[in-house]
Amino acid sequence: MSVLVPDGVHRTILLAAPRSFCAGVERAIEAVELALDQREGPVYVRKQIVHNTHVVAELRDRGAVFVDELDAVPDGATVVFSAHGVSPAVHAEAADRGLEVIDATCPLVTKVHVEARRFAGRGDTVVLVGHAGHEEVEGTMGEAPDSTVLVGTAAEVAGLRIADPTRVSYLTQTTLAVEEAAEVVDALRARYPDLRGPASDDICYATTNRQEALAAIAAEAELVLVVGSANSSNSQRLVELAARHDTPGYLIDGPADLRPEWLAGVRVVGLTAGASAPPRLVEEVVAALSGMGPVTVTERETSRETVHFTLPTSLRPA
């Protein structure tokens, strides 16, 4: 942990809006909180409910038991599936074990799962644009594993070997960088002119909004700070977006990660947070920066989010 020493420099903090929690993250966290309140026995959560260390630690302190796989969950217990979604094989295992499942999958991820089944069902090879190893990607590929191939970059498109080039569809991970995803889709379309895709973009509204909000301030800032955990895909994309605007960007889990050398001589700081980062962490970063010297906080709002997702059925009031 670095110590920020007061330097008396007056800094302007350009605060991107929207930032922090999205509707899918809020729904997932609330699902775990309500399950803890409503269920008598332990509540297990498969994987991290959302990709943020602070959120996971707070829910663990409240009694949630986080596990990597279902074999760590006792038969008949309650288990919450994370916002990133799971494959049909995981659902089947839970049913075989008699687990009570509370499915906190983001509805926008569920949309991609439905599309994967539909595209594969009509006989297409499904090209999923995403990052290998990400939980969302693993869940989506599990919908039609024999018909789905994964690509992460436009360069990888050249290596695809598809049996029928006239029957190809694409889907995307919901948390990709909009520009980079478009590059991959363009490469796919150039190679497979009959390429088909979803009726509406798979990259979620919150990912897009946070990228647009950061783009509005990145060029003006001398430094960009993105609040989010290292395994948060949408947060990582924000750091990369800052770099594309030739502005140094750093991912921080909270104020403890701030380093004084980043701030030396910097008078304009861009600040945002990934969709799984609690809003209070942004406030704590502002407070830490104000400890170095006077700050002026200016919020730049590019859009207003009004999306709300209903809770899983089993958690709703009777």
PDB file of C-alpha atoms in Angstrom:
ATOM      1  CA  MET A   1       0.000   0.000   0.000  1.00  0.00           C
ATOM      2  CA  SER A   2       1.397   3.367  -1.049  1.00  0.00           C
ATOM      3  CA  VAL A   3       0.982   6.484   1.073  1.00  0.00           C
ATOM      4  CA  LEU A   4      -0.247   9.616  -0.694  1.00  0.00           C
ATOM      5  CA  VAL A   5       1.701  12.590   0.616  1.00  0.00           C
ATOM      6  CA  PRO A   6       0.050  16.034   0.534  1.00  0.00           C
ATOM      7  CA  ASP A   7       1.584  18.093  -2.273  1.00  0.00           C
ATOM      8  CA  GLY A   8      -0.772  21.083  -2.328  1.00  0.00           C
ATOM      9  CA  VAL A   9      -1.533  20.675  -6.038  1.00  0.00           C
ATOM     10  CA  HIS A  10      -5.060  21.734  -7.025  1.00  0.00           C
ATOM     11  CA  ARG A  11      -6.505  18.897  -9.100  1.00  0.00           C
ATOM     12  CA  THR A  12      -9.611  18.646 -11.215  1.00  0.00           C
ATOM     13  CA  ILE A  13     -11.359  15.282 -11.073  1.00  0.00           C
ATOM     14  CA  LEU A  14     -13.447  14.555 -14.147  1.00  0.00           C
ATOM     15  CA  LEU A  15     -16.023  12.052 -12.958  1.00  0.00           C
ATOM     16  CA  ALA A  16     -17.492   9.885 -15.724  1.00  0.00           C
ATOM     17  CA  ALA A  17     -21.193   9.091 -15.595  1.00  0.00           C
ATOM     18  CA  PRO A  18     -22.603   6.494 -15.755  1.00  0.00           C
ATOM     19  CA  ARG A  19     -20.174   4.494 -13.614  1.00  0.00           C
ATOM     20  CA  SER A  20     -20.209   1.714 -10.990  1.00  0.00           C
ATOM     21  CA  PHE A  21     -23.079  -0.739 -10.510  1.00  0.00           C
ATOM     22  CA  CYS A  22     -25.329  -1.723 -13.397  1.00  0.00           C
ATOM     23  CA  ALA A  23     -28.795  -3.261 -13.088  1.00  0.00           C
ATOM     24  CA  GLY A  24     -27.529  -6.825 -13.545  1.00  0.00           C
ATOM     25  CA  VAL A  25     -24.962  -6.436 -10.778  1.00  0.00           C
ATOM     26  CA  GLU A  26     -27.473  -4.836  -8.416  1.00  0.00           C
ATOM     27  CA  ARG A  27     -29.896  -7.712  -9.061  1.00  0.00           C
ATOM     28  CA  ALA A  28     -27.248 -10.358  -8.407  1.00  0.00           C
ATOM     29  CA  ILE A  29     -26.054  -8.789  -5.158  1.00  0.00           C
ATOM     30  CA  GLU A  30     -29.617  -8.313  -3.934  1.00  0.00           C
ATOM     31  CA  ALA A  31     -30.349 -11.952  -4.753  1.00  0.00           C
ATOM     32  CA  VAL A  32     -27.594 -13.127  -2.415  1.00  0.00           C
ATOM     33  CA  GLU A  33     -28.614 -10.673   0.313  1.00  0.00           C
ATOM     34  CA  LEU A  34     -32.260 -11.770   0.183  1.00  0.00           C
ATOM     35  CA  ALA A  35     -31.305 -15.443   0.120  1.00  0.00           C
ATOM     36  CA  LEU A  36     -29.248 -14.905   3.268  1.00  0.00           C
ATOM     37  CA  ASP A  37     -32.235 -13.218   4.920  1.00  0.00           C
ATOM     38  CA  GLN A  38     -34.850 -15.742   3.772  1.00  0.00           C
ATOM     39  CA  ARG A  39     -33.072 -19.111   3.984  1.00  0.00           C
ATOM     40  CA  GLU A  40     -32.289 -20.797   7.291  1.00  0.00           C
ATOM     41  CA  GLY A  41     -29.309 -22.868   6.164  1.00  0.00           C
ATOM     42  CA  PRO A  42     -26.053 -21.725   4.569  1.00  0.00           C
ATOM     43  CA  VAL A  43     -26.329 -19.995   1.210  1.00  0.00           C
ATOM     44  CA  TYR A  44     -23.680 -21.083  -1.269  1.00  0.00           C
ATOM     45  CA  VAL A  45     -22.591 -19.023  -4.260  1.00  0.00           C
ATOM     46  CA  ARG A  46     -20.934 -20.666  -7.249  1.00  0.00           C
ATOM     47  CA  LYS A  47     -17.959 -18.516  -8.307  1.00  0.00           C
ATOM     48  CA  GLN A  48     -17.862 -14.803  -7.505  1.00  0.00           C
ATOM     49  CA  ILE A  49     -21.388 -13.388  -7.665  1.00  0.00           C
ATOM     50  CA  VAL A  50     -19.887 -10.419  -9.548  1.00  0.00           C
ATOM     51  CA  HIS A  51     -16.244  -9.737 -10.298  1.00  0.00           C
ATOM     52  CA  ASN A  52     -15.381  -7.444  -7.413  1.00  0.00           C
ATOM     53  CA  THR A  53     -13.306  -8.341  -4.380  1.00  0.00           C
ATOM     54  CA  HIS A  54     -15.080  -5.848  -2.086  1.00  0.00           C
ATOM     55  CA  VAL A  55     -18.548  -7.144  -2.953  1.00  0.00           C
ATOM     56  CA  VAL A  56     -17.483 -10.746  -2.419  1.00  0.00           C
ATOM     57  CA  ALA A  57     -15.801  -9.942   0.912  1.00  0.00           C
ATOM     58  CA  GLU A  58     -18.863  -8.082   2.203  1.00  0.00           C
ATOM     59  CA  LEU A  59     -21.228 -10.926   1.275  1.00  0.00           C
ATOM     60  CA  ARG A  60     -18.858 -13.481   2.770  1.00  0.00           C
ATOM     61  CA  ASP A  61     -18.882 -11.481   6.004  1.00  0.00           C
ATOM     62  CA  ARG A  62     -22.679 -11.694   5.966  1.00  0.00           C
ATOM     63  CA  GLY A  63     -22.520 -15.483   5.735  1.00  0.00           C
ATOM     64  CA  ALA A  64     -22.406 -16.358   2.024  1.00  0.00           C
ATOM     65  CA  VAL A  65     -20.205 -19.357   1.232  1.00  0.00           C
ATOM     66  CA  PHE A  66     -18.373 -18.990  -2.073  1.00  0.00           C
ATOM     67  CA  VAL A  67     -17.347 -22.167  -3.897  1.00  0.00           C
ATOM     68  CA  ASP A  68     -15.670 -22.862  -7.221  1.00  0.00           C
ATOM     69  CA  GLU A  69     -17.829 -25.809  -8.225  1.00  0.00           C
ATOM     70  CA  LEU A  70     -21.021 -27.535  -7.108  1.00  0.00           C
ATOM     71  CA  ASP A  71     -19.186 -30.534  -5.649  1.00  0.00           C
ATOM     72  CA  ALA A  72     -18.416 -28.285  -2.660  1.00  0.00           C
ATOM     73  CA  VAL A  73     -22.149 -27.713  -2.027  1.00  0.00           C
ATOM     74  CA  PRO A  74     -23.990 -30.257   0.189  1.00  0.00           C
ATOM     75  CA  ASP A  75     -26.927 -32.106  -1.371  1.00  0.00           C
ATOM     76  CA  GLY A  76     -30.186 -30.200  -0.995  1.00  0.00           C
ATOM     77  CA  ALA A  77     -28.533 -26.897  -0.080  1.00  0.00           C
ATOM     78  CA  THR A  78     -29.275 -23.468  -1.562  1.00  0.00           C
ATOM     79  CA  VAL A  79     -26.896 -22.234  -4.257  1.00  0.00           C
ATOM     80  CA  VAL A  80     -26.849 -18.938  -6.131  1.00  0.00           C
ATOM     81  CA  PHE A  81     -25.535 -18.852  -9.685  1.00  0.00           C
ATOM     82  CA  SER A  82     -23.505 -15.742 -10.467  1.00  0.00           C
ATOM     83  CA  ALA A  83     -24.422 -12.888 -12.780  1.00  0.00           C
ATOM     84  CA  HIS A  84     -22.149 -14.353 -15.471  1.00  0.00           C
ATOM     85  CA  GLY A  85     -24.384 -17.365 -16.130  1.00  0.00           C
ATOM     86  CA  VAL A  86     -23.686 -21.096 -16.206  1.00  0.00           C
ATOM     87  CA  SER A  87     -23.900 -23.854 -18.794  1.00  0.00           C
ATOM     88  CA  PRO A  88     -26.797 -26.328 -19.041  1.00  0.00           C
ATOM     89  CA  ALA A  89     -24.464 -28.979 -17.609  1.00  0.00           C
ATOM     90  CA  VAL A  90     -24.201 -27.008 -14.356  1.00  0.00           C
ATOM     91  CA  HIS A  91     -27.989 -26.622 -14.184  1.00  0.00           C
ATOM     92  CA  ALA A  92     -28.351 -30.375 -14.739  1.00  0.00           C
ATOM     93  CA  GLU A  93     -25.851 -31.190 -12.002  1.00  0.00           C
ATOM     94  CA  ALA A  94     -27.706 -28.943  -9.568  1.00  0.00           C
ATOM     95  CA  ALA A  95     -30.998 -30.654 -10.399  1.00  0.00           C
ATOM     96  CA  ASP A  96     -29.468 -34.112  -9.942  1.00  0.00           C
ATOM     97  CA  ARG A  97     -28.142 -33.066  -6.532  1.00  0.00           C
ATOM     98  CA  GLY A  98     -31.484 -31.666  -5.384  1.00  0.00           C
ATOM     99  CA  LEU A  99     -30.041 -28.190  -4.900  1.00  0.00           C
ATOM    100  CA  GLU A 100     -32.286 -25.178  -4.563  1.00  0.00           C
ATOM    101  CA  VAL A 101     -31.008 -22.917  -7.319  1.00  0.00           C
ATOM    102  CA  ILE A 102     -31.362 -19.151  -7.240  1.00  0.00           C
ATOM    103  CA  ASP A 103     -30.278 -18.083 -10.708  1.00  0.00           C
ATOM    104  CA  ALA A 104     -28.828 -14.572 -10.586  1.00  0.00           C
ATOM    105  CA  THR A 105     -27.663 -14.640 -14.212  1.00  0.00           C
ATOM    106  CA  CYS A 106     -27.939 -11.174 -15.745  1.00  0.00           C
ATOM    107  CA  PRO A 107     -30.921 -11.146 -18.127  1.00  0.00           C
ATOM    108  CA  LEU A 108     -28.668  -9.728 -20.843  1.00  0.00           C
ATOM    109  CA  VAL A 109     -26.404 -12.767 -20.529  1.00  0.00           C
ATOM    110  CA  THR A 110     -29.467 -15.012 -20.640  1.00  0.00           C
ATOM    111  CA  LYS A 111     -30.355 -13.315 -23.945  1.00  0.00           C
ATOM    112  CA  VAL A 112     -27.028 -14.463 -25.407  1.00  0.00           C
ATOM    113  CA  HIS A 113     -27.628 -18.032 -24.158  1.00  0.00           C
ATOM    114  CA  VAL A 114     -31.014 -18.085 -25.881  1.00  0.00           C
ATOM    115  CA  GLU A 115     -29.436 -16.848 -29.106  1.00  0.00           C
ATOM    116  CA  ALA A 116     -26.739 -19.525 -28.925  1.00  0.00           C
ATOM    117  CA  ARG A 117     -29.360 -22.263 -28.677  1.00  0.00           C
ATOM    118  CA  ARG A 118     -31.397 -20.752 -31.500  1.00  0.00           C
ATOM    119  CA  PHE A 119     -28.477 -20.269 -33.871  1.00  0.00           C
ATOM    120  CA  ALA A 120     -27.078 -23.745 -33.236  1.00  0.00           C
ATOM    121  CA  GLY A 121     -30.576 -25.212 -33.532  1.00  0.00           C
ATOM    122  CA  ARG A 122     -30.960 -23.897 -37.074  1.00  0.00           C
ATOM    123  CA  GLY A 123     -27.717 -25.603 -38.077  1.00  0.00           C
ATOM    124  CA  ASP A 124     -25.231 -22.718 -37.875  1.00  0.00           C
ATOM    125  CA  THR A 125     -21.708 -22.731 -36.556  1.00  0.00           C
ATOM    126  CA  VAL A 126     -21.767 -20.125 -33.804  1.00  0.00           C
ATOM    127  CA  VAL A 127     -18.695 -17.914 -33.518  1.00  0.00           C
ATOM    128  CA  LEU A 128     -18.543 -16.458 -30.021  1.00  0.00           C
ATOM    129  CA  VAL A 129     -16.420 -13.324 -29.744  1.00  0.00           C
ATOM    130  CA  GLY A 130     -14.998 -13.213 -26.250  1.00  0.00           C
ATOM    131  CA  HIS A 131     -12.169 -13.965 -23.847  1.00  0.00           C
ATOM    132  CA  ALA A 132     -11.172 -17.558 -23.180  1.00  0.00           C
ATOM    133  CA  GLY A 133     -11.625 -18.618 -19.571  1.00  0.00           C
ATOM    134  CA  HIS A 134     -14.132 -15.930 -18.650  1.00  0.00           C
ATOM    135  CA  GLU A 135     -17.105 -17.410 -16.782  1.00  0.00           C
ATOM    136  CA  GLU A 136     -19.628 -15.801 -19.097  1.00  0.00           C
ATOM    137  CA  VAL A 137     -17.905 -17.305 -22.129  1.00  0.00           C
ATOM    138  CA  GLU A 138     -17.779 -20.759 -20.542  1.00  0.00           C
ATOM    139  CA  GLY A 139     -21.493 -20.635 -19.779  1.00  0.00           C
ATOM    140  CA  THR A 140     -22.445 -19.464 -23.265  1.00  0.00           C
ATOM    141  CA  MET A 141     -20.275 -22.047 -25.018  1.00  0.00           C
ATOM    142  CA  GLY A 142     -21.896 -24.718 -22.885  1.00  0.00           C
ATOM    143  CA  GLU A 143     -25.250 -24.058 -24.575  1.00  0.00           C
ATOM    144  CA  ALA A 144     -24.041 -25.614 -27.845  1.00  0.00           C
ATOM    145  CA  PRO A 145     -20.490 -26.875 -27.314  1.00  0.00           C
ATOM    146  CA  ASP A 146     -20.349 -28.914 -30.516  1.00  0.00           C
ATOM    147  CA  SER A 147     -21.472 -25.984 -32.664  1.00  0.00           C
ATOM    148  CA  THR A 148     -19.586 -23.081 -31.041  1.00  0.00           C
ATOM    149  CA  VAL A 149     -16.074 -21.751 -31.654  1.00  0.00           C
ATOM    150  CA  LEU A 150     -14.381 -18.921 -29.769  1.00  0.00           C
ATOM    151  CA  VAL A 151     -12.367 -16.041 -31.203  1.00  0.00           C
ATOM    152  CA  GLY A 152     -10.832 -13.229 -29.220  1.00  0.00           C
ATOM    153  CA  THR A 153      -9.314 -10.972 -31.879  1.00  0.00           C
ATOM    154  CA  ALA A 154      -9.746 -10.084 -35.531  1.00  0.00           C
ATOM    155  CA  ALA A 155      -6.438 -11.827 -36.276  1.00  0.00           C
ATOM    156  CA  GLU A 156      -7.831 -15.133 -35.013  1.00  0.00           C
ATOM    157  CA  VAL A 157     -10.605 -15.093 -37.612  1.00  0.00           C
ATOM    158  CA  ALA A 158      -8.132 -16.174 -40.315  1.00  0.00           C
ATOM    159  CA  GLY A 159      -7.516 -19.416 -38.434  1.00  0.00           C
ATOM    160  CA  LEU A 160     -11.160 -20.512 -38.299  1.00  0.00           C
ATOM    161  CA  ARG A 161     -12.100 -23.711 -40.082  1.00  0.00           C
ATOM    162  CA  ILE A 162     -15.871 -23.884 -40.538  1.00  0.00           C
ATOM    163  CA  ALA A 163     -17.486 -26.772 -42.404  1.00  0.00           C
ATOM    164  CA  ASP A 164     -20.213 -24.744 -44.102  1.00  0.00           C
ATOM    165  CA  PRO A 165     -19.156 -21.099 -44.629  1.00  0.00           C
ATOM    166  CA  THR A 166     -22.720 -20.203 -45.638  1.00  0.00           C
ATOM    167  CA  ARG A 167     -24.124 -21.119 -42.230  1.00  0.00           C
ATOM    168  CA  VAL A 168     -22.266 -18.986 -39.711  1.00  0.00           C
ATOM    169  CA  SER A 169     -23.633 -16.806 -36.904  1.00  0.00           C
ATOM    170  CA  TYR A 170     -21.862 -14.715 -34.313  1.00  0.00           C
ATOM    171  CA  LEU A 171     -22.460 -13.712 -30.708  1.00  0.00           C
ATOM    172  CA  THR A 172     -20.385 -11.574 -28.372  1.00  0.00           C
ATOM    173  CA  GLN A 173     -19.512 -11.556 -24.709  1.00  0.00           C
ATOM    174  CA  THR A 174     -21.524  -8.762 -23.082  1.00  0.00           C
ATOM    175  CA  THR A 175     -18.543  -6.930 -21.567  1.00  0.00           C
ATOM    176  CA  LEU A 176     -16.257  -6.410 -24.576  1.00  0.00           C
ATOM    177  CA  ALA A 177     -14.774  -3.157 -25.836  1.00  0.00           C
ATOM    178  CA  VAL A 178     -17.246  -1.925 -28.422  1.00  0.00           C
ATOM    179  CA  GLU A 179     -14.625  -0.912 -30.992  1.00  0.00           C
ATOM    180  CA  GLU A 180     -12.619  -4.121 -30.716  1.00  0.00           C
ATOM    181  CA  ALA A 181     -15.715  -6.301 -30.968  1.00  0.00           C
ATOM    182  CA  ALA A 182     -16.722  -4.416 -34.108  1.00  0.00           C
ATOM    183  CA  GLU A 183     -13.293  -5.126 -35.620  1.00  0.00           C
ATOM    184  CA  VAL A 184     -13.747  -8.867 -35.037  1.00  0.00           C
ATOM    185  CA  VAL A 185     -17.255  -8.857 -36.486  1.00  0.00           C
ATOM    186  CA  ASP A 186     -16.012  -6.936 -39.532  1.00  0.00           C
ATOM    187  CA  ALA A 187     -13.297  -9.560 -40.045  1.00  0.00           C
ATOM    188  CA  LEU A 188     -15.891 -12.322 -39.736  1.00  0.00           C
ATOM    189  CA  ARG A 189     -18.176 -10.630 -42.234  1.00  0.00           C
ATOM    190  CA  ALA A 190     -15.320 -10.178 -44.696  1.00  0.00           C
ATOM    191  CA  ARG A 191     -14.510 -13.881 -44.544  1.00  0.00           C
ATOM    192  CA  TYR A 192     -18.102 -15.143 -44.283  1.00  0.00           C
ATOM    193  CA  PRO A 193     -20.376 -12.852 -46.352  1.00  0.00           C
ATOM    194  CA  ASP A 194     -23.469 -14.805 -45.247  1.00  0.00           C
ATOM    195  CA  LEU A 195     -22.695 -14.153 -41.582  1.00  0.00           C
ATOM    196  CA  ARG A 196     -25.751 -13.659 -39.396  1.00  0.00           C
ATOM    197  CA  GLY A 197     -25.933 -12.161 -35.930  1.00  0.00           C
ATOM    198  CA  PRO A 198     -28.299 -11.148 -33.141  1.00  0.00           C
ATOM    199  CA  ALA A 199     -31.158  -8.760 -33.827  1.00  0.00           C
ATOM    200  CA  SER A 200     -29.725  -6.385 -31.204  1.00  0.00           C
ATOM    201  CA  ASP A 201     -26.188  -5.903 -29.943  1.00  0.00           C
ATOM    202  CA  ASP A 202     -25.002  -8.416 -27.335  1.00  0.00           C
ATOM    203  CA  ILE A 203     -22.622  -5.956 -25.653  1.00  0.00           C
ATOM    204  CA  CYS A 204     -24.713  -4.744 -22.761  1.00  0.00           C
ATOM    205  CA  TYR A 205     -25.980  -1.206 -22.357  1.00  0.00           C
ATOM    206  CA  ALA A 206     -23.936  -0.671 -19.188  1.00  0.00           C
ATOM    207  CA  THR A 207     -20.655  -1.669 -20.828  1.00  0.00           C
ATOM    208  CA  THR A 208     -21.375   0.628 -23.774  1.00  0.00           C
ATOM    209  CA  ASN A 209     -22.474   3.519 -21.566  1.00  0.00           C
ATOM    210  CA  ARG A 210     -19.390   3.338 -19.347  1.00  0.00           C
ATOM    211  CA  GLN A 211     -17.093   3.248 -22.354  1.00  0.00           C
ATOM    212  CA  GLU A 212     -18.826   6.248 -23.937  1.00  0.00           C
ATOM    213  CA  ALA A 213     -18.685   8.169 -20.646  1.00  0.00           C
ATOM    214  CA  LEU A 214     -14.968   7.538 -20.273  1.00  0.00           C
ATOM    215  CA  ALA A 215     -14.305   8.428 -23.921  1.00  0.00           C
ATOM    216  CA  ALA A 216     -15.879  11.830 -23.242  1.00  0.00           C
ATOM    217  CA  ILE A 217     -13.221  12.694 -20.659  1.00  0.00           C
ATOM    218  CA  ALA A 218     -10.190  10.542 -21.524  1.00  0.00           C
ATOM    219  CA  ALA A 219      -8.498  12.929 -23.944  1.00  0.00           C
ATOM    220  CA  GLU A 220      -8.907  15.850 -21.541  1.00  0.00           C
ATOM    221  CA  ALA A 221      -7.499  13.939 -18.569  1.00  0.00           C
ATOM    222  CA  GLU A 222      -3.787  13.535 -17.883  1.00  0.00           C
ATOM    223  CA  LEU A 223      -4.451  10.302 -15.982  1.00  0.00           C
ATOM    224  CA  VAL A 224      -7.410   7.922 -15.842  1.00  0.00           C
ATOM    225  CA  LEU A 225      -8.260   5.843 -12.786  1.00  0.00           C
ATOM    226  CA  VAL A 226     -10.682   2.945 -13.194  1.00  0.00           C
ATOM    227  CA  VAL A 227     -12.110   1.491 -10.003  1.00  0.00           C
ATOM    228  CA  GLY A 228     -12.624  -2.247 -10.418  1.00  0.00           C
ATOM    229  CA  SER A 229     -11.101  -5.642  -9.721  1.00  0.00           C
ATOM    230  CA  ALA A 230      -8.504  -7.303 -11.927  1.00  0.00           C
ATOM    231  CA  ASN A 231     -10.878 -10.063 -13.081  1.00  0.00           C
ATOM    232  CA  SER A 232     -13.566  -7.589 -14.156  1.00  0.00           C
ATOM    233  CA  SER A 233     -13.677  -7.681 -17.948  1.00  0.00           C
ATOM    234  CA  ASN A 234     -15.608  -4.442 -18.388  1.00  0.00           C
ATOM    235  CA  SER A 235     -13.215  -2.634 -16.036  1.00  0.00           C
ATOM    236  CA  GLN A 236     -10.186  -3.888 -17.947  1.00  0.00           C
ATOM    237  CA  ARG A 237     -11.747  -2.636 -21.174  1.00  0.00           C
ATOM    238  CA  LEU A 238     -12.033   0.847 -19.661  1.00  0.00           C
ATOM    239  CA  VAL A 239      -8.298   0.922 -18.921  1.00  0.00           C
ATOM    240  CA  GLU A 240      -7.612  -0.135 -22.513  1.00  0.00           C
ATOM    241  CA  LEU A 241      -9.945   2.590 -23.763  1.00  0.00           C
ATOM    242  CA  ALA A 242      -7.934   5.229 -21.918  1.00  0.00           C
ATOM    243  CA  ALA A 243      -4.784   3.959 -23.649  1.00  0.00           C
ATOM    244  CA  ARG A 244      -6.480   4.277 -27.037  1.00  0.00           C
ATOM    245  CA  HIS A 245      -6.947   7.963 -26.205  1.00  0.00           C
ATOM    246  CA  ASP A 246      -3.209   8.208 -25.365  1.00  0.00           C
ATOM    247  CA  THR A 247      -3.971   8.735 -21.692  1.00  0.00           C
ATOM    248  CA  PRO A 248      -2.288   6.609 -19.013  1.00  0.00           C
ATOM    249  CA  GLY A 249      -4.879   4.473 -17.256  1.00  0.00           C
ATOM    250  CA  TYR A 250      -4.694   2.338 -14.121  1.00  0.00           C
ATOM    251  CA  LEU A 251      -7.060  -0.210 -12.627  1.00  0.00           C
ATOM    252  CA  ILE A 252      -7.444   0.087  -8.864  1.00  0.00           C
ATOM    253  CA  ASP A 253      -9.510  -1.951  -6.432  1.00  0.00           C
ATOM    254  CA  GLY A 254      -9.808   1.059  -4.167  1.00  0.00           C
ATOM    255  CA  PRO A 255      -7.880   4.012  -2.727  1.00  0.00           C
ATOM    256  CA  ALA A 256      -5.258   1.724  -1.180  1.00  0.00           C
ATOM    257  CA  ASP A 257      -3.962   0.968  -4.678  1.00  0.00           C
ATOM    258  CA  LEU A 258      -3.220   4.606  -5.558  1.00  0.00           C
ATOM    259  CA  ARG A 259       0.461   5.300  -6.171  1.00  0.00           C
ATOM    260  CA  PRO A 260       1.967   8.762  -5.666  1.00  0.00           C
ATOM    261  CA  GLU A 261       4.191   8.498  -8.744  1.00  0.00           C
ATOM    262  CA  TRP A 262       1.107   8.254 -10.977  1.00  0.00           C
ATOM    263  CA  LEU A 263      -0.098  11.602  -9.668  1.00  0.00           C
ATOM    264  CA  ALA A 264       3.145  13.541  -9.774  1.00  0.00           C
ATOM    265  CA  GLY A 265       2.549  16.673 -11.827  1.00  0.00           C
ATOM    266  CA  VAL A 266      -0.975  15.578 -12.765  1.00  0.00           C
ATOM    267  CA  ARG A 267      -3.664  18.236 -12.456  1.00  0.00           C
ATOM    268  CA  VAL A 268      -6.571  16.618 -14.330  1.00  0.00           C
ATOM    269  CA  VAL A 269      -7.652  13.114 -13.280  1.00  0.00           C
ATOM    270  CA  GLY A 270     -10.343  11.141 -15.065  1.00  0.00           C
ATOM    271  CA  LEU A 271     -12.203   8.814 -12.705  1.00  0.00           C
ATOM    272  CA  THR A 272     -14.689   6.044 -13.437  1.00  0.00           C
ATOM    273  CA  ALA A 273     -15.658   2.595 -12.163  1.00  0.00           C
ATOM    274  CA  GLY A 274     -16.564  -0.702 -13.776  1.00  0.00           C
ATOM    275  CA  ALA A 275     -20.097  -2.051 -13.597  1.00  0.00           C
ATOM    276  CA  SER A 276     -19.314  -4.364 -10.666  1.00  0.00           C
ATOM    277  CA  ALA A 277     -17.567  -1.773  -8.473  1.00  0.00           C
ATOM    278  CA  PRO A 278     -19.499  -0.261  -5.527  1.00  0.00           C
ATOM    279  CA  PRO A 279     -20.157   3.493  -5.832  1.00  0.00           C
ATOM    280  CA  ARG A 280     -18.697   4.123  -2.371  1.00  0.00           C
ATOM    281  CA  LEU A 281     -15.239   3.153  -3.666  1.00  0.00           C
ATOM    282  CA  VAL A 282     -15.318   6.073  -6.104  1.00  0.00           C
ATOM    283  CA  GLU A 283     -16.171   8.383  -3.206  1.00  0.00           C
ATOM    284  CA  GLU A 284     -13.255   6.944  -1.225  1.00  0.00           C
ATOM    285  CA  VAL A 285     -10.860   7.571  -4.124  1.00  0.00           C
ATOM    286  CA  VAL A 286     -12.024  11.183  -4.357  1.00  0.00           C
ATOM    287  CA  ALA A 287     -11.467  11.545  -0.602  1.00  0.00           C
ATOM    288  CA  ALA A 288      -7.961  10.080  -0.912  1.00  0.00           C
ATOM    289  CA  LEU A 289      -7.072  12.481  -3.724  1.00  0.00           C
ATOM    290  CA  SER A 290      -8.417  15.421  -1.720  1.00  0.00           C
ATOM    291  CA  GLY A 291      -5.984  14.476   1.019  1.00  0.00           C
ATOM    292  CA  MET A 292      -3.124  15.441  -1.306  1.00  0.00           C
ATOM    293  CA  GLY A 293      -4.475  18.901  -2.008  1.00  0.00           C
ATOM    294  CA  PRO A 294      -7.603  20.788  -3.036  1.00  0.00           C
ATOM    295  CA  VAL A 295      -9.803  19.135  -5.660  1.00  0.00           C
ATOM    296  CA  THR A 296     -12.603  20.279  -7.922  1.00  0.00           C
ATOM    297  CA  VAL A 297     -14.953  17.480  -8.910  1.00  0.00           C
ATOM    298  CA  THR A 298     -16.784  17.848 -12.210  1.00  0.00           C
ATOM    299  CA  GLU A 299     -19.207  15.154 -13.306  1.00  0.00           C
ATOM    300  CA  ARG A 300     -19.647  14.545 -17.039  1.00  0.00           C
ATOM    301  CA  GLU A 301     -22.831  12.621 -17.729  1.00  0.00           C
ATOM    302  CA  THR A 302     -23.236  11.179 -21.236  1.00  0.00           C
ATOM    303  CA  SER A 303     -26.375   9.108 -20.563  1.00  0.00           C
ATOM    304  CA  ARG A 304     -28.791   8.266 -17.769  1.00  0.00           C
ATOM    305  CA  GLU A 305     -29.587   4.682 -16.872  1.00  0.00           C
ATOM    306  CA  THR A 306     -33.098   3.708 -15.829  1.00  0.00           C
ATOM    307  CA  VAL A 307     -32.879  -0.059 -16.407  1.00  0.00           C
ATOM    308  CA  HIS A 308     -34.129  -2.302 -13.606  1.00  0.00           C
ATOM    309  CA  PHE A 309     -34.319  -6.097 -13.590  1.00  0.00           C
ATOM    310  CA  THR A 310     -36.812  -8.066 -11.510  1.00  0.00           C
ATOM    311  CA  LEU A 311     -35.506 -10.502  -8.938  1.00  0.00           C
ATOM    312  CA  PRO A 312     -35.436 -14.274  -9.458  1.00  0.00           C
ATOM    313  CA  THR A 313     -38.926 -15.664  -8.927  1.00  0.00           C
ATOM    314  CA  SER A 314     -38.121 -17.605  -5.745  1.00  0.00           C
ATOM    315  CA  LEU A 315     -37.022 -14.410  -3.980  1.00  0.00           C
ATOM    316  CA  ARG A 316     -39.987 -12.219  -4.850  1.00  0.00           C
ATOM    317  CA  PRO A 317     -42.619 -11.433  -2.180  1.00  0.00           C
ATOM    318  CA  ALA A 318     -45.525 -13.857  -2.166  1.00  0.00           C
TER     319      ALA A 318
END
